[in-house]
Amino acid sequence: MSLRDVAVAPPPGLAGVDPALIADLVDANRILFRHGVVDAFGHVSVRHPLRPAHFLLSRNLAPGLVTAADLVEFDTESEPVGADPPRVYLERFLHGEIYRVRPDVTAVIHSHAAAVIPFGIVPSRRLRPVFHMAGFLGAHVPVFDIRCCSGDATDLLIRNRDQGAALAASLGAASVALMRGHGATVVAGDLRQAVYRAIYAKTNAELQAASLALCAPGEMPVYLTEAEAATAAASIGGQIARPWGLWVQDAWT
Ligand code: MN
């Protein structure tokens, strides 16, 4: 058996859940680490396929180390289900509150990817799609500022349901919300697509920063139009199978 075979083997606590989904969630953790979207921090969840008000998320662990045995079911309060729960992520509430108000969302990824941070702290420079792979960013990427609801002395973390709900409200119908001075949260109707979006949101931020640095005084990059972004998102969205196989192989070698 390979390292991956052992890591994705469904644990007894997840009986009934499609083993392929469990494998995808373990792979997603590895892939996001390998691509530098998450480091020791950050997390990825998936809506529970049998109890859609619940979700699956790792216990408190660096994503690059997550195996199926580390996955925990969380309830509508973003609390772990079952007796004697393990230590869990402080920011689990952002997952639960997004699933609550976005029935179309099946996967949520939270990261501190460095490349996106500048676009959350310079109000005149919003994250916008600069190439066809990032059309999902759309016309407007919201920036959540925790001072909106929790004052100006927080540690910027989403530590409770109210803060999670405020982030979810800021996200609205978008696929990405930046979080000022903190990171980003990416959602999709499919786990693999969420991973794709998290990777390419980071790449887009890198390209956009490079483009802005090249601009002459007064010049601005030529961004995708709103219609181009929508067309590209619909077109590329059907291509996820190709990168996924490569990413999985790369993540375990
Ligand atoms: Mn965080």
PDB file of N, CA and C in Angstrom, residues 153-248:
ATOM      1  N   ALA A 153      -9.573  45.929  17.963  1.00  0.00           N
ATOM      2  CA  ALA A 153      -8.527  45.329  18.803  1.00  0.00           C
ATOM      3  C   ALA A 153      -8.579  43.804  18.787  1.00  0.00           C
ATOM      4  N   THR A 154      -9.167  43.209  17.738  1.00  0.00           N
ATOM      5  CA  THR A 154      -9.216  41.742  17.665  1.00  0.00           C
ATOM      6  C   THR A 154      -7.864  41.193  17.191  1.00  0.00           C
ATOM      7  N   ASP A 155      -7.739  39.871  17.226  1.00  0.00           N
ATOM      8  CA  ASP A 155      -6.571  39.222  16.619  1.00  0.00           C
ATOM      9  C   ASP A 155      -6.850  38.892  15.159  1.00  0.00           C
ATOM     10  N   LEU A 156      -7.938  39.392  14.610  1.00  0.00           N
ATOM     11  CA  LEU A 156      -8.388  39.255  13.217  1.00  0.00           C
ATOM     12  C   LEU A 156      -8.939  37.862  12.876  1.00  0.00           C
ATOM     13  N   LEU A 157      -8.960  36.968  13.862  1.00  0.00           N
ATOM     14  CA  LEU A 157      -9.457  35.619  13.608  1.00  0.00           C
ATOM     15  C   LEU A 157     -10.982  35.555  13.733  1.00  0.00           C
ATOM     16  N   ILE A 158     -11.561  34.573  13.008  1.00  0.00           N
ATOM     17  CA  ILE A 158     -12.994  34.317  13.105  1.00  0.00           C
ATOM     18  C   ILE A 158     -13.204  33.319  14.248  1.00  0.00           C
ATOM     19  N   ARG A 159     -13.497  33.844  15.425  1.00  0.00           N
ATOM     20  CA  ARG A 159     -13.496  33.030  16.640  1.00  0.00           C
ATOM     21  C   ARG A 159     -14.866  32.600  17.127  1.00  0.00           C
ATOM     22  N   ASN A 160     -15.933  33.073  16.483  1.00  0.00           N
ATOM     23  CA  ASN A 160     -17.269  32.697  16.947  1.00  0.00           C
ATOM     24  C   ASN A 160     -18.268  32.772  15.782  1.00  0.00           C
ATOM     25  N   ARG A 161     -19.488  32.361  16.058  1.00  0.00           N
ATOM     26  CA  ARG A 161     -20.501  32.318  15.004  1.00  0.00           C
ATOM     27  C   ARG A 161     -20.825  33.702  14.460  1.00  0.00           C
ATOM     28  N   ASP A 162     -20.875  34.709  15.321  1.00  0.00           N
ATOM     29  CA  ASP A 162     -21.218  36.056  14.848  1.00  0.00           C
ATOM     30  C   ASP A 162     -20.184  36.558  13.846  1.00  0.00           C
ATOM     31  N   GLN A 163     -18.921  36.325  14.145  1.00  0.00           N
ATOM     32  CA  GLN A 163     -17.876  36.760  13.219  1.00  0.00           C
ATOM     33  C   GLN A 163     -17.932  35.950  11.929  1.00  0.00           C
ATOM     34  N   GLY A 164     -18.238  34.663  12.036  1.00  0.00           N
ATOM     35  CA  GLY A 164     -18.400  33.837  10.844  1.00  0.00           C
ATOM     36  C   GLY A 164     -19.553  34.333   9.983  1.00  0.00           C
ATOM     37  N   ALA A 165     -20.643  34.706  10.636  1.00  0.00           N
ATOM     38  CA  ALA A 165     -21.805  35.209   9.894  1.00  0.00           C
ATOM     39  C   ALA A 165     -21.488  36.532   9.206  1.00  0.00           C
ATOM     40  N   ALA A 166     -20.690  37.362   9.861  1.00  0.00           N
ATOM     41  CA  ALA A 166     -20.309  38.644   9.248  1.00  0.00           C
ATOM     42  C   ALA A 166     -19.436  38.406   8.021  1.00  0.00           C
ATOM     43  N   LEU A 167     -18.530  37.446   8.111  1.00  0.00           N
ATOM     44  CA  LEU A 167     -17.712  37.103   6.946  1.00  0.00           C
ATOM     45  C   LEU A 167     -18.601  36.559   5.823  1.00  0.00           C
ATOM     46  N   ALA A 168     -19.525  35.681   6.164  1.00  0.00           N
ATOM     47  CA  ALA A 168     -20.421  35.098   5.154  1.00  0.00           C
ATOM     48  C   ALA A 168     -21.248  36.191   4.479  1.00  0.00           C
ATOM     49  N   ALA A 169     -21.673  37.186   5.248  1.00  0.00           N
ATOM     50  CA  ALA A 169     -22.445  38.292   4.668  1.00  0.00           C
ATOM     51  C   ALA A 169     -21.572  39.109   3.726  1.00  0.00           C
ATOM     52  N   SER A 170     -20.322  39.300   4.100  1.00  0.00           N
ATOM     53  CA  SER A 170     -19.398  40.032   3.237  1.00  0.00           C
ATOM     54  C   SER A 170     -19.144  39.260   1.946  1.00  0.00           C
ATOM     55  N   LEU A 171     -19.008  37.940   2.051  1.00  0.00           N
ATOM     56  CA  LEU A 171     -18.806  37.099   0.866  1.00  0.00           C
ATOM     57  C   LEU A 171     -19.983  37.229  -0.090  1.00  0.00           C
ATOM     58  N   GLY A 172     -21.193  37.292   0.456  1.00  0.00           N
ATOM     59  CA  GLY A 172     -22.371  37.400  -0.401  1.00  0.00           C
ATOM     60  C   GLY A 172     -22.440  36.241  -1.373  1.00  0.00           C
ATOM     61  N   ALA A 173     -22.644  36.546  -2.653  1.00  0.00           N
ATOM     62  CA  ALA A 173     -22.745  35.500  -3.678  1.00  0.00           C
ATOM     63  C   ALA A 173     -21.412  35.234  -4.362  1.00  0.00           C
ATOM     64  N   ALA A 174     -20.340  35.861  -3.875  1.00  0.00           N
ATOM     65  CA  ALA A 174     -19.032  35.747  -4.536  1.00  0.00           C
ATOM     66  C   ALA A 174     -18.386  34.390  -4.276  1.00  0.00           C
ATOM     67  N   SER A 175     -17.311  34.107  -5.005  1.00  0.00           N
ATOM     68  CA  SER A 175     -16.578  32.855  -4.812  1.00  0.00           C
ATOM     69  C   SER A 175     -15.341  33.054  -3.945  1.00  0.00           C
ATOM     70  N   VAL A 176     -14.932  34.298  -3.760  1.00  0.00           N
ATOM     71  CA  VAL A 176     -13.753  34.609  -2.947  1.00  0.00           C
ATOM     72  C   VAL A 176     -14.038  35.853  -2.110  1.00  0.00           C
ATOM     73  N   ALA A 177     -13.679  35.805  -0.842  1.00  0.00           N
ATOM     74  CA  ALA A 177     -13.664  37.013  -0.014  1.00  0.00           C
ATOM     75  C   ALA A 177     -12.261  37.159   0.564  1.00  0.00           C
ATOM     76  N   LEU A 178     -11.677  38.328   0.380  1.00  0.00           N
ATOM     77  CA  LEU A 178     -10.414  38.616   1.058  1.00  0.00           C
ATOM     78  C   LEU A 178     -10.740  39.064   2.477  1.00  0.00           C
ATOM     79  N   MET A 179      -9.804  38.849   3.375  1.00  0.00           N
ATOM     80  CA  MET A 179      -9.989  39.229   4.772  1.00  0.00           C
ATOM     81  C   MET A 179      -8.840  40.161   5.143  1.00  0.00           C
ATOM     82  N   ARG A 180      -9.173  41.405   5.447  1.00  0.00           N
ATOM     83  CA  ARG A 180      -8.143  42.420   5.657  1.00  0.00           C
ATOM     84  C   ARG A 180      -7.110  42.002   6.709  1.00  0.00           C
ATOM     85  N   GLY A 181      -5.856  42.064   6.309  1.00  0.00           N
ATOM     86  CA  GLY A 181      -4.780  41.775   7.239  1.00  0.00           C
ATOM     87  C   GLY A 181      -4.744  40.340   7.720  1.00  0.00           C
ATOM     88  N   HIS A 182      -5.354  39.437   6.969  1.00  0.00           N
ATOM     89  CA  HIS A 182      -5.502  38.057   7.468  1.00  0.00           C
ATOM     90  C   HIS A 182      -5.347  37.026   6.345  1.00  0.00           C
ATOM     91  N   GLY A 183      -6.183  37.095   5.311  1.00  0.00           N
ATOM     92  CA  GLY A 183      -6.097  36.057   4.282  1.00  0.00           C
ATOM     93  C   GLY A 183      -7.268  36.079   3.346  1.00  0.00           C
ATOM     94  N   ALA A 184      -7.771  34.893   3.025  1.00  0.00           N
ATOM     95  CA  ALA A 184      -8.870  34.787   2.074  1.00  0.00           C
ATOM     96  C   ALA A 184      -9.688  33.545   2.375  1.00  0.00           C
ATOM     97  N   THR A 185     -10.940  33.589   1.945  1.00  0.00           N
ATOM     98  CA  THR A 185     -11.809  32.423   2.013  1.00  0.00           C
ATOM     99  C   THR A 185     -12.416  32.212   0.640  1.00  0.00           C
ATOM    100  N   VAL A 186     -12.315  30.980   0.147  1.00  0.00           N
ATOM    101  CA  VAL A 186     -12.724  30.623  -1.208  1.00  0.00           C
ATOM    102  C   VAL A 186     -13.803  29.545  -1.113  1.00  0.00           C
ATOM    103  N   VAL A 187     -14.847  29.659  -1.926  1.00  0.00           N
ATOM    104  CA  VAL A 187     -15.928  28.661  -1.897  1.00  0.00           C
ATOM    105  C   VAL A 187     -16.227  28.182  -3.309  1.00  0.00           C
ATOM    106  N   ALA A 188     -16.875  27.002  -3.382  1.00  0.00           N
ATOM    107  CA  ALA A 188     -17.336  26.481  -4.666  1.00  0.00           C
ATOM    108  C   ALA A 188     -18.407  25.428  -4.407  1.00  0.00           C
ATOM    109  N   GLY A 189     -19.106  25.071  -5.449  1.00  0.00           N
ATOM    110  CA  GLY A 189     -20.128  24.045  -5.345  1.00  0.00           C
ATOM    111  C   GLY A 189     -19.565  22.647  -5.414  1.00  0.00           C
ATOM    112  N   ASP A 190     -18.245  22.544  -5.495  1.00  0.00           N
ATOM    113  CA  ASP A 190     -17.571  21.264  -5.663  1.00  0.00           C
ATOM    114  C   ASP A 190     -16.178  21.400  -5.036  1.00  0.00           C
ATOM    115  N   LEU A 191     -15.757  20.376  -4.311  1.00  0.00           N
ATOM    116  CA  LEU A 191     -14.483  20.456  -3.588  1.00  0.00           C
ATOM    117  C   LEU A 191     -13.296  20.679  -4.527  1.00  0.00           C
ATOM    118  N   ARG A 192     -13.266  19.919  -5.621  1.00  0.00           N
ATOM    119  CA  ARG A 192     -12.135  20.062  -6.541  1.00  0.00           C
ATOM    120  C   ARG A 192     -12.104  21.462  -7.151  1.00  0.00           C
ATOM    121  N   GLN A 193     -13.295  21.988  -7.424  1.00  0.00           N
ATOM    122  CA  GLN A 193     -13.340  23.338  -7.986  1.00  0.00           C
ATOM    123  C   GLN A 193     -12.888  24.380  -6.958  1.00  0.00           C
ATOM    124  N   ALA A 194     -13.201  24.142  -5.700  1.00  0.00           N
ATOM    125  CA  ALA A 194     -12.739  25.068  -4.658  1.00  0.00           C
ATOM    126  C   ALA A 194     -11.209  25.080  -4.589  1.00  0.00           C
ATOM    127  N   VAL A 195     -10.605  23.898  -4.710  1.00  0.00           N
ATOM    128  CA  VAL A 195      -9.139  23.809  -4.707  1.00  0.00           C
ATOM    129  C   VAL A 195      -8.575  24.562  -5.910  1.00  0.00           C
ATOM    130  N   TYR A 196      -9.178  24.324  -7.064  1.00  0.00           N
ATOM    131  CA  TYR A 196      -8.769  25.040  -8.273  1.00  0.00           C
ATOM    132  C   TYR A 196      -8.831  26.557  -8.052  1.00  0.00           C
ATOM    133  N   ARG A 197      -9.935  27.016  -7.506  1.00  0.00           N
ATOM    134  CA  ARG A 197     -10.100  28.458  -7.294  1.00  0.00           C
ATOM    135  C   ARG A 197      -9.077  29.006  -6.304  1.00  0.00           C
ATOM    136  N   ALA A 198      -8.812  28.262  -5.242  1.00  0.00           N
ATOM    137  CA  ALA A 198      -7.853  28.748  -4.239  1.00  0.00           C
ATOM    138  C   ALA A 198      -6.458  28.875  -4.850  1.00  0.00           C
ATOM    139  N   ILE A 199      -6.091  27.900  -5.685  1.00  0.00           N
ATOM    140  CA  ILE A 199      -4.776  27.941  -6.336  1.00  0.00           C
ATOM    141  C   ILE A 199      -4.698  29.109  -7.317  1.00  0.00           C
ATOM    142  N   TYR A 200      -5.729  29.273  -8.137  1.00  0.00           N
ATOM    143  CA  TYR A 200      -5.649  30.315  -9.163  1.00  0.00           C
ATOM    144  C   TYR A 200      -5.971  31.710  -8.638  1.00  0.00           C
ATOM    145  N   ALA A 201      -6.651  31.813  -7.514  1.00  0.00           N
ATOM    146  CA  ALA A 201      -6.797  33.132  -6.892  1.00  0.00           C
ATOM    147  C   ALA A 201      -5.421  33.630  -6.449  1.00  0.00           C
ATOM    148  N   LYS A 202      -4.621  32.708  -5.918  1.00  0.00           N
ATOM    149  CA  LYS A 202      -3.257  33.048  -5.500  1.00  0.00           C
ATOM    150  C   LYS A 202      -2.412  33.422  -6.719  1.00  0.00           C
ATOM    151  N   THR A 203      -2.484  32.620  -7.778  1.00  0.00           N
ATOM    152  CA  THR A 203      -1.706  32.927  -8.986  1.00  0.00           C
ATOM    153  C   THR A 203      -2.127  34.269  -9.574  1.00  0.00           C
ATOM    154  N   ASN A 204      -3.438  34.526  -9.595  1.00  0.00           N
ATOM    155  CA  ASN A 204      -3.927  35.801 -10.125  1.00  0.00           C
ATOM    156  C   ASN A 204      -3.365  36.975  -9.323  1.00  0.00           C
ATOM    157  N   ALA A 205      -3.328  36.817  -7.995  1.00  0.00           N
ATOM    158  CA  ALA A 205      -2.800  37.886  -7.152  1.00  0.00           C
ATOM    159  C   ALA A 205      -1.325  38.138  -7.470  1.00  0.00           C
ATOM    160  N   GLU A 206      -0.576  37.075  -7.711  1.00  0.00           N
ATOM    161  CA  GLU A 206       0.844  37.222  -8.050  1.00  0.00           C
ATOM    162  C   GLU A 206       0.995  37.957  -9.385  1.00  0.00           C
ATOM    163  N   LEU A 207       0.189  37.555 -10.357  1.00  0.00           N
ATOM    164  CA  LEU A 207       0.269  38.189 -11.676  1.00  0.00           C
ATOM    165  C   LEU A 207      -0.207  39.636 -11.634  1.00  0.00           C
ATOM    166  N   GLN A 208      -1.250  39.878 -10.857  1.00  0.00           N
ATOM    167  CA  GLN A 208      -1.767  41.244 -10.781  1.00  0.00           C
ATOM    168  C   GLN A 208      -0.753  42.171 -10.111  1.00  0.00           C
ATOM    169  N   ALA A 209      -0.116  41.689  -9.055  1.00  0.00           N
ATOM    170  CA  ALA A 209       0.903  42.511  -8.398  1.00  0.00           C
ATOM    171  C   ALA A 209       2.069  42.789  -9.348  1.00  0.00           C
ATOM    172  N   ALA A 210       2.468  41.758 -10.111  1.00  0.00           N
ATOM    173  CA  ALA A 210       3.560  41.948 -11.077  1.00  0.00           C
ATOM    174  C   ALA A 210       3.145  42.951 -12.154  1.00  0.00           C
ATOM    175  N   SER A 211       1.892  42.889 -12.586  1.00  0.00           N
ATOM    176  CA  SER A 211       1.401  43.802 -13.619  1.00  0.00           C
ATOM    177  C   SER A 211       1.355  45.237 -13.107  1.00  0.00           C
ATOM    178  N   LEU A 212       0.878  45.394 -11.891  1.00  0.00           N
ATOM    179  CA  LEU A 212       0.805  46.742 -11.320  1.00  0.00           C
ATOM    180  C   LEU A 212       2.203  47.346 -11.181  1.00  0.00           C
ATOM    181  N   ALA A 213       3.182  46.492 -10.872  1.00  0.00           N
ATOM    182  CA  ALA A 213       4.558  46.987 -10.726  1.00  0.00           C
ATOM    183  C   ALA A 213       5.148  47.425 -12.062  1.00  0.00           C
ATOM    184  N   LEU A 214       4.648  46.830 -13.154  1.00  0.00           N
ATOM    185  CA  LEU A 214       5.148  47.187 -14.489  1.00  0.00           C
ATOM    186  C   LEU A 214       4.539  48.468 -15.026  1.00  0.00           C
ATOM    187  N   CYS A 215       3.414  48.874 -14.460  1.00  0.00           N
ATOM    188  CA  CYS A 215       2.673  50.008 -15.016  1.00  0.00           C
ATOM    189  C   CYS A 215       3.491  51.306 -14.930  1.00  0.00           C
ATOM    190  N   ALA A 216       3.442  52.049 -16.006  1.00  0.00           N
ATOM    191  CA  ALA A 216       3.996  53.408 -15.984  1.00  0.00           C
ATOM    192  C   ALA A 216       3.075  54.268 -15.116  1.00  0.00           C
ATOM    193  N   PRO A 217       3.568  55.427 -14.672  1.00  0.00           N
ATOM    194  CA  PRO A 217       2.712  56.305 -13.851  1.00  0.00           C
ATOM    195  C   PRO A 217       1.387  56.580 -14.562  1.00  0.00           C
ATOM    196  N   GLY A 218       0.301  56.346 -13.866  1.00  0.00           N
ATOM    197  CA  GLY A 218      -1.018  56.595 -14.427  1.00  0.00           C
ATOM    198  C   GLY A 218      -1.587  55.460 -15.246  1.00  0.00           C
ATOM    199  N   GLU A 219      -0.749  54.470 -15.555  1.00  0.00           N
ATOM    200  CA  GLU A 219      -1.214  53.341 -16.354  1.00  0.00           C
ATOM    201  C   GLU A 219      -1.827  52.274 -15.441  1.00  0.00           C
ATOM    202  N   MET A 220      -2.773  51.508 -15.988  1.00  0.00           N
ATOM    203  CA  MET A 220      -3.363  50.406 -15.221  1.00  0.00           C
ATOM    204  C   MET A 220      -3.366  49.143 -16.070  1.00  0.00           C
ATOM    205  N   PRO A 221      -3.296  47.944 -15.446  1.00  0.00           N
ATOM    206  CA  PRO A 221      -3.388  46.703 -16.229  1.00  0.00           C
ATOM    207  C   PRO A 221      -4.730  46.616 -16.956  1.00  0.00           C
ATOM    208  N   VAL A 222      -4.748  45.856 -18.039  1.00  0.00           N
ATOM    209  CA  VAL A 222      -6.004  45.583 -18.745  1.00  0.00           C
ATOM    210  C   VAL A 222      -6.600  44.322 -18.136  1.00  0.00           C
ATOM    211  N   TYR A 223      -7.633  44.481 -17.342  1.00  0.00           N
ATOM    212  CA  TYR A 223      -8.270  43.344 -16.674  1.00  0.00           C
ATOM    213  C   TYR A 223      -9.260  42.667 -17.617  1.00  0.00           C
ATOM    214  N   LEU A 224      -9.648  41.435 -17.307  1.00  0.00           N
ATOM    215  CA  LEU A 224     -10.740  40.797 -18.033  1.00  0.00           C
ATOM    216  C   LEU A 224     -12.003  41.640 -17.854  1.00  0.00           C
ATOM    217  N   THR A 225     -12.801  41.718 -18.911  1.00  0.00           N
ATOM    218  CA  THR A 225     -14.099  42.367 -18.746  1.00  0.00           C
ATOM    219  C   THR A 225     -14.992  41.457 -17.905  1.00  0.00           C
ATOM    220  N   GLU A 226     -16.063  42.012 -17.405  1.00  0.00           N
ATOM    221  CA  GLU A 226     -16.989  41.213 -16.593  1.00  0.00           C
ATOM    222  C   GLU A 226     -17.530  40.031 -17.401  1.00  0.00           C
ATOM    223  N   ALA A 227     -17.845  40.289 -18.683  1.00  0.00           N
ATOM    224  CA  ALA A 227     -18.382  39.214 -19.525  1.00  0.00           C
ATOM    225  C   ALA A 227     -17.304  38.176 -19.839  1.00  0.00           C
ATOM    226  N   GLU A 228     -16.076  38.622 -20.079  1.00  0.00           N
ATOM    227  CA  GLU A 228     -14.975  37.663 -20.298  1.00  0.00           C
ATOM    228  C   GLU A 228     -14.753  36.786 -19.067  1.00  0.00           C
ATOM    229  N   ALA A 229     -14.824  37.404 -17.900  1.00  0.00           N
ATOM    230  CA  ALA A 229     -14.628  36.641 -16.662  1.00  0.00           C
ATOM    231  C   ALA A 229     -15.706  35.566 -16.534  1.00  0.00           C
ATOM    232  N   ALA A 230     -16.946  35.931 -16.826  1.00  0.00           N
ATOM    233  CA  ALA A 230     -18.058  34.976 -16.713  1.00  0.00           C
ATOM    234  C   ALA A 230     -17.917  33.855 -17.738  1.00  0.00           C
ATOM    235  N   THR A 231     -17.569  34.203 -18.971  1.00  0.00           N
ATOM    236  CA  THR A 231     -17.422  33.192 -20.020  1.00  0.00           C
ATOM    237  C   THR A 231     -16.265  32.254 -19.703  1.00  0.00           C
ATOM    238  N   ALA A 232     -15.140  32.824 -19.271  1.00  0.00           N
ATOM    239  CA  ALA A 232     -13.971  32.004 -18.949  1.00  0.00           C
ATOM    240  C   ALA A 232     -14.254  31.094 -17.754  1.00  0.00           C
ATOM    241  N   ALA A 233     -14.962  31.604 -16.772  1.00  0.00           N
ATOM    242  CA  ALA A 233     -15.268  30.794 -15.583  1.00  0.00           C
ATOM    243  C   ALA A 233     -16.124  29.596 -15.968  1.00  0.00           C
ATOM    244  N   ALA A 234     -17.114  29.810 -16.838  1.00  0.00           N
ATOM    245  CA  ALA A 234     -17.998  28.720 -17.258  1.00  0.00           C
ATOM    246  C   ALA A 234     -17.230  27.695 -18.084  1.00  0.00           C
ATOM    247  N   SER A 235     -16.322  28.154 -18.906  1.00  0.00           N
ATOM    248  CA  SER A 235     -15.568  27.274 -19.791  1.00  0.00           C
ATOM    249  C   SER A 235     -14.521  26.459 -19.030  1.00  0.00           C
ATOM    250  N   ILE A 236     -13.709  27.130 -18.222  1.00  0.00           N
ATOM    251  CA  ILE A 236     -12.613  26.456 -17.516  1.00  0.00           C
ATOM    252  C   ILE A 236     -13.168  25.573 -16.391  1.00  0.00           C
ATOM    253  N   GLY A 237     -14.336  25.944 -15.872  1.00  0.00           N
ATOM    254  CA  GLY A 237     -14.917  25.179 -14.776  1.00  0.00           C
ATOM    255  C   GLY A 237     -15.122  23.709 -15.114  1.00  0.00           C
ATOM    256  N   GLY A 238     -15.255  23.381 -16.392  1.00  0.00           N
ATOM    257  CA  GLY A 238     -15.457  21.997 -16.792  1.00  0.00           C
ATOM    258  C   GLY A 238     -14.173  21.221 -17.014  1.00  0.00           C
ATOM    259  N   GLN A 239     -13.042  21.852 -16.744  1.00  0.00           N
ATOM    260  CA  GLN A 239     -11.743  21.243 -17.046  1.00  0.00           C
ATOM    261  C   GLN A 239     -11.011  20.735 -15.808  1.00  0.00           C
ATOM    262  N   ILE A 240     -11.713  20.651 -14.683  1.00  0.00           N
ATOM    263  CA  ILE A 240     -11.031  20.387 -13.411  1.00  0.00           C
ATOM    264  C   ILE A 240     -10.394  18.998 -13.359  1.00  0.00           C
ATOM    265  N   ALA A 241     -10.971  18.031 -14.071  1.00  0.00           N
ATOM    266  CA  ALA A 241     -10.463  16.657 -13.982  1.00  0.00           C
ATOM    267  C   ALA A 241      -8.992  16.576 -14.384  1.00  0.00           C
ATOM    268  N   ARG A 242      -8.594  17.367 -15.350  1.00  0.00           N
ATOM    269  CA  ARG A 242      -7.208  17.277 -15.838  1.00  0.00           C
ATOM    270  C   ARG A 242      -6.191  17.710 -14.784  1.00  0.00           C
ATOM    271  N   PRO A 243      -6.320  18.926 -14.235  1.00  0.00           N
ATOM    272  CA  PRO A 243      -5.338  19.282 -13.203  1.00  0.00           C
ATOM    273  C   PRO A 243      -5.447  18.405 -11.960  1.00  0.00           C
ATOM    274  N   TRP A 244      -6.640  17.963 -11.621  1.00  0.00           N
ATOM    275  CA  TRP A 244      -6.798  17.223 -10.357  1.00  0.00           C
ATOM    276  C   TRP A 244      -5.910  15.978 -10.319  1.00  0.00           C
ATOM    277  N   GLY A 245      -5.932  15.197 -11.386  1.00  0.00           N
ATOM    278  CA  GLY A 245      -5.112  13.979 -11.416  1.00  0.00           C
ATOM    279  C   GLY A 245      -3.634  14.289 -11.255  1.00  0.00           C
ATOM    280  N   LEU A 246      -3.195  15.351 -11.894  1.00  0.00           N
ATOM    281  CA  LEU A 246      -1.798  15.759 -11.789  1.00  0.00           C
ATOM    282  C   LEU A 246      -1.473  16.231 -10.374  1.00  0.00           C
ATOM    283  N   TRP A 247      -2.380  17.047  -9.835  1.00  0.00           N
ATOM    284  CA  TRP A 247      -2.137  17.607  -8.497  1.00  0.00           C
ATOM    285  C   TRP A 247      -2.073  16.517  -7.435  1.00  0.00           C
ATOM    286  N   VAL A 248      -2.953  15.514  -7.559  1.00  0.00           N
ATOM    287  CA  VAL A 248      -2.939  14.417  -6.582  1.00  0.00           C
ATOM    288  C   VAL A 248      -1.614  13.669  -6.662  1.00  0.00           C
TER     289      VAL A 248
END
